[in-house]
Each structure stands twice: as structure tokens, then as C-alpha cells.
CSV table of N, CA and C in Angstrom, one decimal:
chain,number,residue,atom,x,y,z
A,1,UNK,N,82.5,54.5,-75.3
A,1,UNK,CA,83.8,54.1,-75.6
A,1,UNK,C,83.8,53.1,-76.8
A,2,UNK,N,82.8,52.3,-76.9
A,2,UNK,CA,82.6,51.3,-78.0
A,2,UNK,C,82.5,52.1,-79.3
A,3,UNK,N,81.7,53.2,-79.3
A,3,UNK,CA,81.5,54.0,-80.5
A,3,UNK,C,82.9,54.6,-81.0
A,4,UNK,N,83.7,55.0,-80.1
A,4,UNK,CA,85.0,55.6,-80.4
A,4,UNK,C,85.9,54.5,-81.0
A,5,UNK,N,85.9,53.3,-80.5
A,5,UNK,CA,86.7,52.2,-81.0
A,5,UNK,C,86.2,51.8,-82.4
A,6,UNK,N,84.9,51.8,-82.6
A,6,UNK,CA,84.4,51.4,-83.9
A,6,UNK,C,84.7,52.5,-85.0
A,7,UNK,N,84.7,53.8,-84.5
A,7,UNK,CA,85.2,54.9,-85.4
A,7,UNK,C,86.6,54.7,-85.8
A,8,UNK,N,87.4,54.3,-84.8
A,8,UNK,CA,88.8,54.1,-85.1
A,8,UNK,C,89.0,53.0,-86.1
A,9,UNK,N,88.2,51.9,-86.0
A,9,UNK,CA,88.3,50.8,-87.0
A,9,UNK,C,88.0,51.4,-88.4
A,10,UNK,N,87.0,52.3,-88.5
A,10,UNK,CA,86.7,52.9,-89.8
A,10,UNK,C,87.9,53.7,-90.3
A,11,UNK,N,88.7,54.4,-89.5
A,11,UNK,CA,89.8,55.1,-89.9
A,11,UNK,C,90.9,54.2,-90.4
A,12,UNK,N,91.2,53.1,-89.7
A,12,UNK,CA,92.2,52.1,-90.1
A,12,UNK,C,91.8,51.5,-91.3
A,13,UNK,N,90.6,51.0,-91.4
A,13,UNK,CA,90.1,50.3,-92.6
A,13,UNK,C,90.0,51.3,-93.8
A,14,UNK,N,89.7,52.6,-93.6
A,14,UNK,CA,89.7,53.6,-94.6
A,14,UNK,C,91.1,53.7,-95.3
A,15,UNK,N,92.1,53.7,-94.4
A,15,UNK,CA,93.5,53.8,-94.9
A,15,UNK,C,93.8,52.6,-95.8
A,16,UNK,N,93.4,51.4,-95.3
A,16,UNK,CA,93.7,50.2,-96.1
A,16,UNK,C,93.0,50.2,-97.4
A,17,UNK,N,91.7,50.6,-97.4
A,17,UNK,CA,90.9,50.6,-98.7
A,17,UNK,C,91.5,51.7,-99.6
A,18,UNK,N,92.0,52.8,-99.1
A,18,UNK,CA,92.6,53.9,-99.9
A,18,UNK,C,93.8,53.3,-100.7
A,19,UNK,N,94.7,52.6,-99.9
A,19,UNK,CA,95.9,52.0,-100.6
A,19,UNK,C,95.5,51.0,-101.6
A,20,UNK,N,94.5,50.2,-101.3
A,20,UNK,CA,94.0,49.1,-102.2
A,20,UNK,C,93.5,49.8,-103.5
A,21,UNK,N,92.8,50.9,-103.4
A,21,UNK,CA,92.2,51.5,-104.6
A,21,UNK,C,93.3,52.1,-105.5
A,22,UNK,N,94.5,52.4,-104.9
A,22,UNK,CA,95.6,53.0,-105.7
A,22,UNK,C,96.5,51.9,-106.3
A,23,UNK,N,96.2,50.6,-106.0
A,23,UNK,CA,97.0,49.5,-106.5
A,23,UNK,C,96.4,48.9,-107.7
A,24,UNK,N,97.2,48.6,-108.7
A,24,UNK,CA,96.8,47.9,-109.9
A,24,UNK,C,96.9,46.4,-109.7
A,25,UNK,N,96.1,45.7,-110.5
A,25,UNK,CA,96.2,44.2,-110.4
A,25,UNK,C,97.7,43.7,-110.6
A,26,UNK,N,98.4,44.4,-111.6
A,26,UNK,CA,99.8,43.9,-111.8
A,26,UNK,C,100.7,44.2,-110.7
A,27,UNK,N,100.5,45.5,-110.1
A,27,UNK,CA,101.4,45.9,-109.0
A,27,UNK,C,101.1,45.0,-107.8
A,28,UNK,N,99.9,44.5,-107.6
A,28,UNK,CA,99.5,43.7,-106.5
A,28,UNK,C,100.2,42.4,-106.4
A,29,UNK,N,100.7,41.9,-107.6
A,29,UNK,CA,101.3,40.6,-107.6
A,29,UNK,C,102.9,40.6,-107.7
A,30,UNK,N,103.5,41.8,-107.5
A,30,UNK,CA,104.9,41.8,-107.5
A,30,UNK,C,105.4,41.5,-106.1
A,31,UNK,N,106.3,40.6,-106.1
A,31,UNK,CA,107.0,40.2,-104.8
A,31,UNK,C,108.4,40.6,-105.0
A,32,UNK,N,108.8,41.8,-104.5
A,32,UNK,CA,110.2,42.3,-104.6
A,32,UNK,C,111.2,41.4,-103.9
A,33,UNK,N,112.4,41.5,-104.3
A,33,UNK,CA,113.5,40.8,-103.7
A,33,UNK,C,113.6,41.2,-102.2
A,34,UNK,N,113.7,40.2,-101.3
A,34,UNK,CA,113.7,40.4,-99.9
A,34,UNK,C,112.4,40.3,-99.2
A,35,UNK,N,111.3,40.1,-100.0
A,35,UNK,CA,110.0,39.9,-99.4
A,35,UNK,C,109.4,38.5,-99.8
A,36,UNK,N,108.6,37.9,-98.9
A,36,UNK,CA,108.0,36.6,-99.1
A,36,UNK,C,106.6,36.8,-99.8
A,37,UNK,N,106.0,38.0,-99.6
A,37,UNK,CA,104.6,38.2,-100.0
A,37,UNK,C,104.5,39.4,-100.8
A,38,UNK,N,103.4,39.6,-101.5
A,38,UNK,CA,103.1,40.7,-102.3
A,38,UNK,C,102.0,41.6,-101.7
A,39,UNK,N,101.6,42.6,-102.4
A,39,UNK,CA,100.5,43.5,-101.8
A,39,UNK,C,99.2,42.7,-101.8
A,40,UNK,N,98.9,41.9,-102.8
A,40,UNK,CA,97.6,41.2,-102.8
A,40,UNK,C,97.5,40.3,-101.5
A,41,UNK,N,98.7,39.6,-101.3
A,41,UNK,CA,98.7,38.7,-100.1
A,41,UNK,C,98.4,39.5,-98.8
A,42,UNK,N,99.1,40.6,-98.7
A,42,UNK,CA,98.9,41.4,-97.5
A,42,UNK,C,97.5,41.9,-97.3
A,43,UNK,N,96.8,42.3,-98.4
A,43,UNK,CA,95.4,42.8,-98.3
A,43,UNK,C,94.5,41.6,-97.9
A,44,UNK,N,94.7,40.5,-98.6
A,44,UNK,CA,93.9,39.3,-98.3
A,44,UNK,C,94.1,38.8,-96.8
A,45,UNK,N,95.4,38.9,-96.4
A,45,UNK,CA,95.7,38.5,-95.0
A,45,UNK,C,95.1,39.3,-94.0
A,46,UNK,N,95.0,40.6,-94.3
A,46,UNK,CA,94.3,41.6,-93.3
A,46,UNK,C,92.9,41.1,-93.2
A,47,UNK,N,92.2,40.8,-94.3
A,47,UNK,CA,90.8,40.4,-94.3
A,47,UNK,C,90.6,39.1,-93.5
A,48,UNK,N,91.5,38.1,-93.9
A,48,UNK,CA,91.3,36.8,-93.3
A,48,UNK,C,91.6,36.8,-91.8
A,49,UNK,N,92.7,37.5,-91.4
A,49,UNK,CA,93.0,37.5,-89.9
A,49,UNK,C,92.0,38.3,-89.1
A,50,UNK,N,91.5,39.4,-89.7
A,50,UNK,CA,90.5,40.2,-89.0
A,50,UNK,C,89.3,39.3,-88.7
A,51,UNK,N,88.9,38.6,-89.7
A,51,UNK,CA,87.7,37.7,-89.6
A,51,UNK,C,87.9,36.7,-88.5
A,52,UNK,N,89.1,36.1,-88.5
A,52,UNK,CA,89.4,35.1,-87.5
A,52,UNK,C,89.4,35.7,-86.1
A,53,UNK,N,90.1,36.9,-86.0
A,53,UNK,CA,90.2,37.5,-84.7
A,53,UNK,C,88.9,37.9,-84.1
A,54,UNK,N,88.0,38.4,-84.9
A,54,UNK,CA,86.7,39.0,-84.4
A,54,UNK,C,85.6,37.9,-84.4
A,55,UNK,N,85.5,37.1,-85.4
A,55,UNK,CA,84.4,36.2,-85.5
A,55,UNK,C,84.8,34.7,-85.1
A,56,UNK,N,85.9,34.2,-85.8
A,56,UNK,CA,86.3,32.9,-85.6
A,56,UNK,C,86.6,32.5,-84.2
A,57,UNK,N,87.4,33.3,-83.5
A,57,UNK,CA,87.8,33.0,-82.1
A,57,UNK,C,86.7,33.1,-81.2
A,58,UNK,N,85.6,33.9,-81.6
A,58,UNK,CA,84.4,34.1,-80.7
A,58,UNK,C,83.4,33.0,-80.9
A,59,UNK,N,83.7,32.1,-81.8
A,59,UNK,CA,82.8,31.0,-82.1
A,59,UNK,C,81.7,31.4,-83.1
A,60,UNK,N,81.8,32.5,-83.7
A,60,UNK,CA,80.9,33.0,-84.7
A,60,UNK,C,81.3,32.5,-86.1
A,61,UNK,N,80.3,32.4,-87.0
A,61,UNK,CA,80.7,31.9,-88.4
A,61,UNK,C,81.6,32.9,-89.1
A,62,UNK,N,82.6,32.4,-89.7
A,62,UNK,CA,83.5,33.3,-90.5
A,62,UNK,C,82.9,33.4,-91.9
A,63,UNK,N,82.9,34.6,-92.5
A,63,UNK,CA,82.3,34.8,-93.8
A,63,UNK,C,83.3,35.0,-94.9
A,64,UNK,N,84.6,34.8,-94.6
A,64,UNK,CA,85.5,34.9,-95.7
A,64,UNK,C,85.4,33.6,-96.5
A,65,UNK,N,85.6,33.6,-97.8
A,65,UNK,CA,85.6,32.4,-98.6
A,65,UNK,C,86.6,31.3,-98.0
A,66,UNK,N,86.3,30.1,-98.0
A,66,UNK,CA,87.1,29.0,-97.5
A,66,UNK,C,88.6,29.1,-98.0
A,67,UNK,N,88.7,29.5,-99.3
A,67,UNK,CA,90.0,29.5,-99.9
A,67,UNK,C,90.9,30.6,-99.3
A,68,UNK,N,90.4,31.6,-98.6
A,68,UNK,CA,91.2,32.6,-98.0
A,68,UNK,C,92.2,32.1,-97.1
A,69,UNK,N,91.9,31.0,-96.3
A,69,UNK,CA,92.9,30.5,-95.4
A,69,UNK,C,94.1,29.9,-96.1
A,70,UNK,N,93.9,29.2,-97.3
A,70,UNK,CA,95.0,28.7,-98.0
A,70,UNK,C,95.8,29.8,-98.8
A,71,UNK,N,95.1,30.8,-99.2
A,71,UNK,CA,95.8,31.9,-99.9
A,71,UNK,C,96.5,32.8,-98.9
A,72,UNK,N,95.8,33.2,-97.8
A,72,UNK,CA,96.2,34.3,-97.0
A,72,UNK,C,96.5,34.0,-95.5
A,73,UNK,N,96.4,32.8,-95.1
A,73,UNK,CA,96.6,32.4,-93.7
A,73,UNK,C,98.0,32.6,-93.3
A,74,UNK,N,98.3,32.6,-92.0
A,74,UNK,CA,99.7,32.7,-91.5
A,74,UNK,C,100.6,31.6,-92.1
A,75,UNK,N,101.7,32.0,-92.6
A,75,UNK,CA,102.7,31.1,-93.2
A,75,UNK,C,102.5,30.8,-94.6
A,76,UNK,N,101.4,31.3,-95.3
A,76,UNK,CA,101.2,31.1,-96.7
A,76,UNK,C,102.0,32.2,-97.5
A,77,UNK,N,102.2,31.9,-98.8
A,77,UNK,CA,102.9,32.9,-99.6
A,77,UNK,C,102.5,32.7,-101.1
A,78,UNK,N,102.5,33.7,-101.9
A,78,UNK,CA,102.1,33.6,-103.3
A,78,UNK,C,102.8,32.6,-104.1
A,79,UNK,N,104.1,32.4,-103.8
A,79,UNK,CA,104.9,31.4,-104.5
A,79,UNK,C,104.3,30.0,-104.4
A,80,UNK,N,103.5,29.7,-103.4
A,80,UNK,CA,102.9,28.4,-103.2
A,80,UNK,C,101.4,28.3,-103.8
A,81,UNK,N,100.9,29.4,-104.3
A,81,UNK,CA,99.5,29.4,-104.9
A,81,UNK,C,99.5,28.5,-106.1
A,82,UNK,N,98.5,27.7,-106.2
A,82,UNK,CA,98.3,26.8,-107.4
A,82,UNK,C,97.1,27.2,-108.3
A,83,UNK,N,96.4,28.2,-107.8
A,83,UNK,CA,95.3,28.8,-108.6
A,83,UNK,C,95.2,30.3,-108.5
A,84,UNK,N,94.4,30.9,-109.3
A,84,UNK,CA,94.3,32.4,-109.3
A,84,UNK,C,93.8,32.9,-107.9
A,85,UNK,N,94.5,33.9,-107.4
A,85,UNK,CA,94.0,34.5,-106.2
A,85,UNK,C,92.9,35.4,-106.4
A,86,UNK,N,92.1,35.7,-105.3
A,86,UNK,CA,91.0,36.7,-105.5
A,86,UNK,C,91.5,38.0,-106.1
A,87,UNK,N,90.6,38.7,-106.8
A,87,UNK,CA,90.9,40.0,-107.4
A,87,UNK,C,90.9,41.0,-106.3
A,88,UNK,N,91.5,42.2,-106.6
A,88,UNK,CA,91.5,43.3,-105.7
A,88,UNK,C,90.1,43.8,-105.4
A,89,UNK,N,89.3,43.7,-106.4
A,89,UNK,CA,87.9,44.2,-106.3
A,89,UNK,C,87.2,43.2,-105.2
A,90,UNK,N,87.4,41.9,-105.3
A,90,UNK,CA,86.8,41.0,-104.4
A,90,UNK,C,87.3,41.3,-103.0
A,91,UNK,N,88.6,41.5,-102.8
A,91,UNK,CA,89.2,41.7,-101.5
A,91,UNK,C,88.6,43.0,-101.0
A,92,UNK,N,88.6,44.1,-101.8
A,92,UNK,CA,88.0,45.4,-101.4
A,92,UNK,C,86.6,45.2,-100.9
A,93,UNK,N,85.8,44.5,-101.6
A,93,UNK,CA,84.4,44.3,-101.2
A,93,UNK,C,84.3,43.6,-99.9
A,94,UNK,N,85.1,42.6,-99.8
A,94,UNK,CA,85.1,41.8,-98.5
A,94,UNK,C,85.5,42.7,-97.3
A,95,UNK,N,86.6,43.5,-97.5
A,95,UNK,CA,87.0,44.4,-96.4
A,95,UNK,C,86.0,45.4,-96.0
A,96,UNK,N,85.2,45.9,-97.0
A,96,UNK,CA,84.2,46.9,-96.7
A,96,UNK,C,83.0,46.2,-96.0
A,97,UNK,N,82.6,45.0,-96.5
A,97,UNK,CA,81.5,44.3,-95.9
A,97,UNK,C,81.8,43.8,-94.5
A,98,UNK,N,83.1,43.4,-94.4
A,98,UNK,CA,83.5,42.9,-93.1
A,98,UNK,C,83.5,44.1,-92.0
A,99,UNK,N,83.9,45.2,-92.4
A,99,UNK,CA,83.8,46.4,-91.4
A,99,UNK,C,82.4,46.6,-91.0
A,100,UNK,N,81.5,46.6,-91.9
A,100,UNK,CA,80.0,46.7,-91.6
A,100,UNK,C,79.5,45.7,-90.7
A,101,UNK,N,79.9,44.4,-90.9
A,101,UNK,CA,79.5,43.3,-90.1
A,101,UNK,C,80.1,43.5,-88.7
A,102,UNK,N,81.3,43.9,-88.6
A,102,UNK,CA,81.9,44.1,-87.3
A,102,UNK,C,81.2,45.2,-86.5
A,103,UNK,N,80.8,46.3,-87.2
A,103,UNK,CA,80.1,47.4,-86.5
A,103,UNK,C,78.7,46.9,-86.0
A,104,UNK,N,78.1,45.9,-86.7
A,104,UNK,CA,76.8,45.4,-86.2
A,104,UNK,C,77.1,44.4,-85.1
A,105,UNK,N,78.2,43.6,-85.1
A,105,UNK,CA,78.4,42.6,-84.1
A,105,UNK,C,79.0,43.0,-82.8
A,106,UNK,N,80.0,44.0,-82.9
A,106,UNK,CA,80.8,44.3,-81.7
A,106,UNK,C,80.1,45.0,-80.5
A,107,UNK,N,79.1,45.8,-80.7
A,107,UNK,CA,78.5,46.4,-79.6
A,107,UNK,C,78.0,45.4,-78.6
A,108,UNK,N,78.5,45.5,-77.3
A,108,UNK,CA,78.1,44.6,-76.3
A,108,UNK,C,78.9,43.3,-76.2
A,109,UNK,N,79.9,43.2,-77.2
A,109,UNK,CA,80.7,41.9,-77.3
A,109,UNK,C,82.1,42.1,-76.8
A,110,UNK,N,82.6,43.3,-76.4
A,110,UNK,CA,83.9,43.5,-76.0
A,110,UNK,C,84.4,42.6,-74.9
A,111,UNK,N,83.6,42.3,-73.9
A,111,UNK,CA,83.9,41.5,-72.8
A,111,UNK,C,83.6,40.0,-73.0
A,112,UNK,N,83.1,39.6,-74.1
A,112,UNK,CA,82.7,38.2,-74.4
A,112,UNK,C,84.0,37.4,-74.4
A,113,UNK,N,83.9,36.3,-73.6
A,113,UNK,CA,85.0,35.4,-73.6
A,113,UNK,C,85.2,34.6,-74.9
A,114,UNK,N,86.4,34.4,-75.3
A,114,UNK,CA,86.7,33.6,-76.5
A,114,UNK,C,86.3,32.2,-76.2
A,115,UNK,N,86.0,31.4,-77.2
A,115,UNK,CA,85.7,30.0,-76.9
A,115,UNK,C,86.9,29.3,-76.3
A,116,UNK,N,88.1,29.6,-76.7
A,116,UNK,CA,89.3,29.0,-76.1
A,116,UNK,C,90.3,30.2,-76.1
A,117,UNK,N,91.0,30.5,-75.0
A,117,UNK,CA,92.0,31.6,-75.0
A,117,UNK,C,92.9,31.3,-76.2
A,118,UNK,N,93.4,32.5,-76.8
A,118,UNK,CA,94.2,32.4,-78.0
A,118,UNK,C,95.6,33.1,-77.7
A,119,UNK,N,96.7,32.4,-78.1
A,119,UNK,CA,98.0,33.0,-78.0
A,119,UNK,C,98.5,33.1,-79.4
A,120,UNK,N,98.9,34.3,-79.8
A,120,UNK,CA,99.4,34.5,-81.2
A,120,UNK,C,100.9,34.2,-81.3
A,121,UNK,N,101.4,34.3,-82.5
A,121,UNK,CA,102.8,33.9,-82.8
A,121,UNK,C,103.8,34.7,-81.9
A,122,UNK,N,103.5,35.9,-81.5
A,122,UNK,CA,104.3,36.7,-80.7
A,122,UNK,C,104.2,36.4,-79.2
A,123,UNK,N,103.4,35.4,-78.9
A,123,UNK,CA,103.2,35.0,-77.5
A,123,UNK,C,102.2,35.8,-76.7
A,124,UNK,N,101.4,36.7,-77.3
A,124,UNK,CA,100.5,37.5,-76.6
A,124,UNK,C,99.2,36.7,-76.4
A,125,UNK,N,98.7,36.7,-75.2
A,125,UNK,CA,97.5,35.9,-74.8
A,125,UNK,C,96.3,36.8,-74.9
A,126,UNK,N,95.2,36.2,-75.5
A,126,UNK,CA,93.9,36.9,-75.6
A,126,UNK,C,92.8,36.0,-75.0
A,127,UNK,N,91.9,36.7,-74.2
A,127,UNK,CA,90.8,35.9,-73.7
A,127,UNK,C,89.4,36.4,-74.0
A,128,UNK,N,89.4,37.7,-74.5
A,128,UNK,CA,88.1,38.3,-74.9
A,128,UNK,C,88.1,38.7,-76.4
A,129,UNK,N,86.9,38.9,-76.9
A,129,UNK,CA,86.7,39.4,-78.2
A,129,UNK,C,87.2,40.8,-78.4
A,130,UNK,N,87.1,41.6,-77.4
A,130,UNK,CA,87.6,43.0,-77.4
A,130,UNK,C,89.1,43.0,-77.5
A,131,UNK,N,89.8,42.1,-76.8
A,131,UNK,CA,91.2,42.0,-76.9
A,131,UNK,C,91.7,41.7,-78.3
A,132,UNK,N,91.1,40.7,-78.9
A,132,UNK,CA,91.5,40.3,-80.3
A,132,UNK,C,91.1,41.4,-81.3
A,133,UNK,N,89.9,42.0,-81.1
A,133,UNK,CA,89.5,43.1,-82.0
A,133,UNK,C,90.5,44.3,-81.9
A,134,UNK,N,90.9,44.7,-80.7
A,134,UNK,CA,91.8,45.8,-80.6
A,134,UNK,C,93.1,45.5,-81.2
A,135,UNK,N,93.6,44.2,-80.9
A,135,UNK,CA,94.9,43.8,-81.5
A,135,UNK,C,94.8,43.9,-83.1
A,136,UNK,N,93.7,43.6,-83.6
A,136,UNK,CA,93.5,43.6,-85.1
A,136,UNK,C,93.9,45.0,-85.7
A,137,UNK,N,93.8,46.1,-85.0
A,137,UNK,CA,94.2,47.4,-85.5
A,137,UNK,C,95.7,47.4,-85.7
A,138,UNK,N,96.4,46.9,-84.7
A,138,UNK,CA,97.9,46.9,-84.8
A,138,UNK,C,98.3,46.0,-86.0
A,139,UNK,N,97.6,44.8,-86.1
A,139,UNK,CA,98.0,43.9,-87.2
A,139,UNK,C,97.7,44.5,-88.5
A,140,UNK,N,96.6,45.2,-88.7
A,140,UNK,CA,96.3,45.8,-90.0
A,140,UNK,C,97.3,46.9,-90.3
A,141,UNK,N,97.6,47.7,-89.3
A,141,UNK,CA,98.5,48.8,-89.6
A,141,UNK,C,99.9,48.3,-89.9
A,142,UNK,N,100.3,47.2,-89.3
A,142,UNK,CA,101.6,46.6,-89.6
A,142,UNK,C,101.7,46.1,-91.1
A,143,UNK,N,100.6,45.5,-91.5
A,143,UNK,CA,100.6,45.0,-92.9
A,143,UNK,C,100.4,46.2,-93.9
A,144,UNK,N,99.7,47.3,-93.5
A,144,UNK,CA,99.7,48.4,-94.4
A,144,UNK,C,101.1,49.0,-94.6
A,145,UNK,N,101.9,49.1,-93.5
A,145,UNK,CA,103.2,49.5,-93.6
A,145,UNK,C,104.1,48.6,-94.5
A,146,UNK,N,103.8,47.3,-94.4
A,146,UNK,CA,104.5,46.4,-95.3
A,146,UNK,C,104.1,46.6,-96.7
A,147,UNK,N,102.9,46.8,-97.0
A,147,UNK,CA,102.4,47.2,-98.4
A,147,UNK,C,103.1,48.3,-98.9
A,148,UNK,N,103.3,49.4,-98.1
A,148,UNK,CA,104.0,50.6,-98.6
A,148,UNK,C,105.5,50.2,-98.9
A,149,UNK,N,106.1,49.4,-98.1
A,149,UNK,CA,107.5,49.0,-98.3
A,149,UNK,C,107.6,48.2,-99.6
A,150,UNK,N,106.7,47.3,-99.8
A,150,UNK,CA,106.7,46.5,-101.0
A,150,UNK,C,106.5,47.4,-102.2
A,151,UNK,N,105.6,48.3,-102.2
A,151,UNK,CA,105.5,49.3,-103.3
A,151,UNK,C,106.7,50.0,-103.6
A,152,UNK,N,107.4,50.5,-102.6
A,152,UNK,CA,108.7,51.2,-102.8
A,152,UNK,C,109.8,50.3,-103.4
A,153,UNK,N,109.8,49.1,-102.8
A,153,UNK,CA,110.9,48.2,-103.3
A,153,UNK,C,110.6,47.8,-104.8
A,154,UNK,N,109.3,47.6,-105.1
A,154,UNK,CA,109.0,47.2,-106.5
A,154,UNK,C,109.3,48.3,-107.4
A,155,UNK,N,109.0,49.5,-107.0
A,155,UNK,CA,109.3,50.7,-107.9
A,155,UNK,C,110.8,50.8,-108.1
A,156,UNK,N,111.6,50.4,-107.2
A,156,UNK,CA,113.0,50.6,-107.3
A,156,UNK,C,113.7,49.5,-108.1
A,157,UNK,N,113.0,48.4,-108.3
A,157,UNK,CA,113.6,47.3,-109.1
A,157,UNK,C,113.5,47.5,-110.6
């Protein structure tokens, strides 16, 4: 079962990387009317939150750059950025490396208890690494859909 779940992560991450590769640096920074964030933010947010859900909450070292929390953490937005955000290439490399690290880390970890139980903004409670990891697929897919909506809205403006 673990192998099947890790294969599913590859599918989800492959979709994300495919969209990233089709995005230009200019398009990544457009925040259309009605949106708080842009494509770059959503991609960086996927990377930061996945890192937190899989590694951070398990008490493992997070390997995203420290700046990712201020750029891409929950509640942040590009309008508040005071320095240049990471390039799409940097985010793409991080997403690819992260998937590989997860594949190496997760086997045998699905039932590992989190250091502290975690409740997300929606009120969902998590107690194991497996629960947060599986939730991360939903989170990533939700942001991929937002990226698609931003792209359509930007093209229509």
C-alpha cells in the first residue's frame, strides 16, 4: 500500500511540475482581480506546506529555505513581499527534490505519531505522519486548481 501511495504522490507532483514548466516568470507574478495570490505564490506554498506536513510536524528538519515561510506560509501574499521571490526554476527544483526526499523518508513512517497533534484551518485533526502526508495530496490539488483559475483570469484581463 505504501508503494501505491508514493506512486500517487508522483502523479500529483508530476501534474504540478507540468503546470510550472508551462508558466513564464512574468505570468507567475500576475495577481488577477479577485485573487490574493499569484501562480508563483501557489507553487511555493505547495512546496512549503508539503515540507511542513511531512517533515516539520514529524519533528524532522525542514529543508525549504527559511524565507519560504515568509513568502509562502499561510496568510502571506505577494502584495506584502519586500524582496524578490524565488524563481520558478528554484521552486521546480525544490518540488522535485522534495518528492525524492519524501520517497526515501515515508516508508515505515505512516503510523508515526506527530510531535504534537495538528489541527488545520479547516478544523481537521491529524495525529500521524501518514494522515498529514495523505492530506497534502488534497492540498496540492486544490492549489493546482487555483493556479488554473488564476491563469484563465489573467488571460481574460
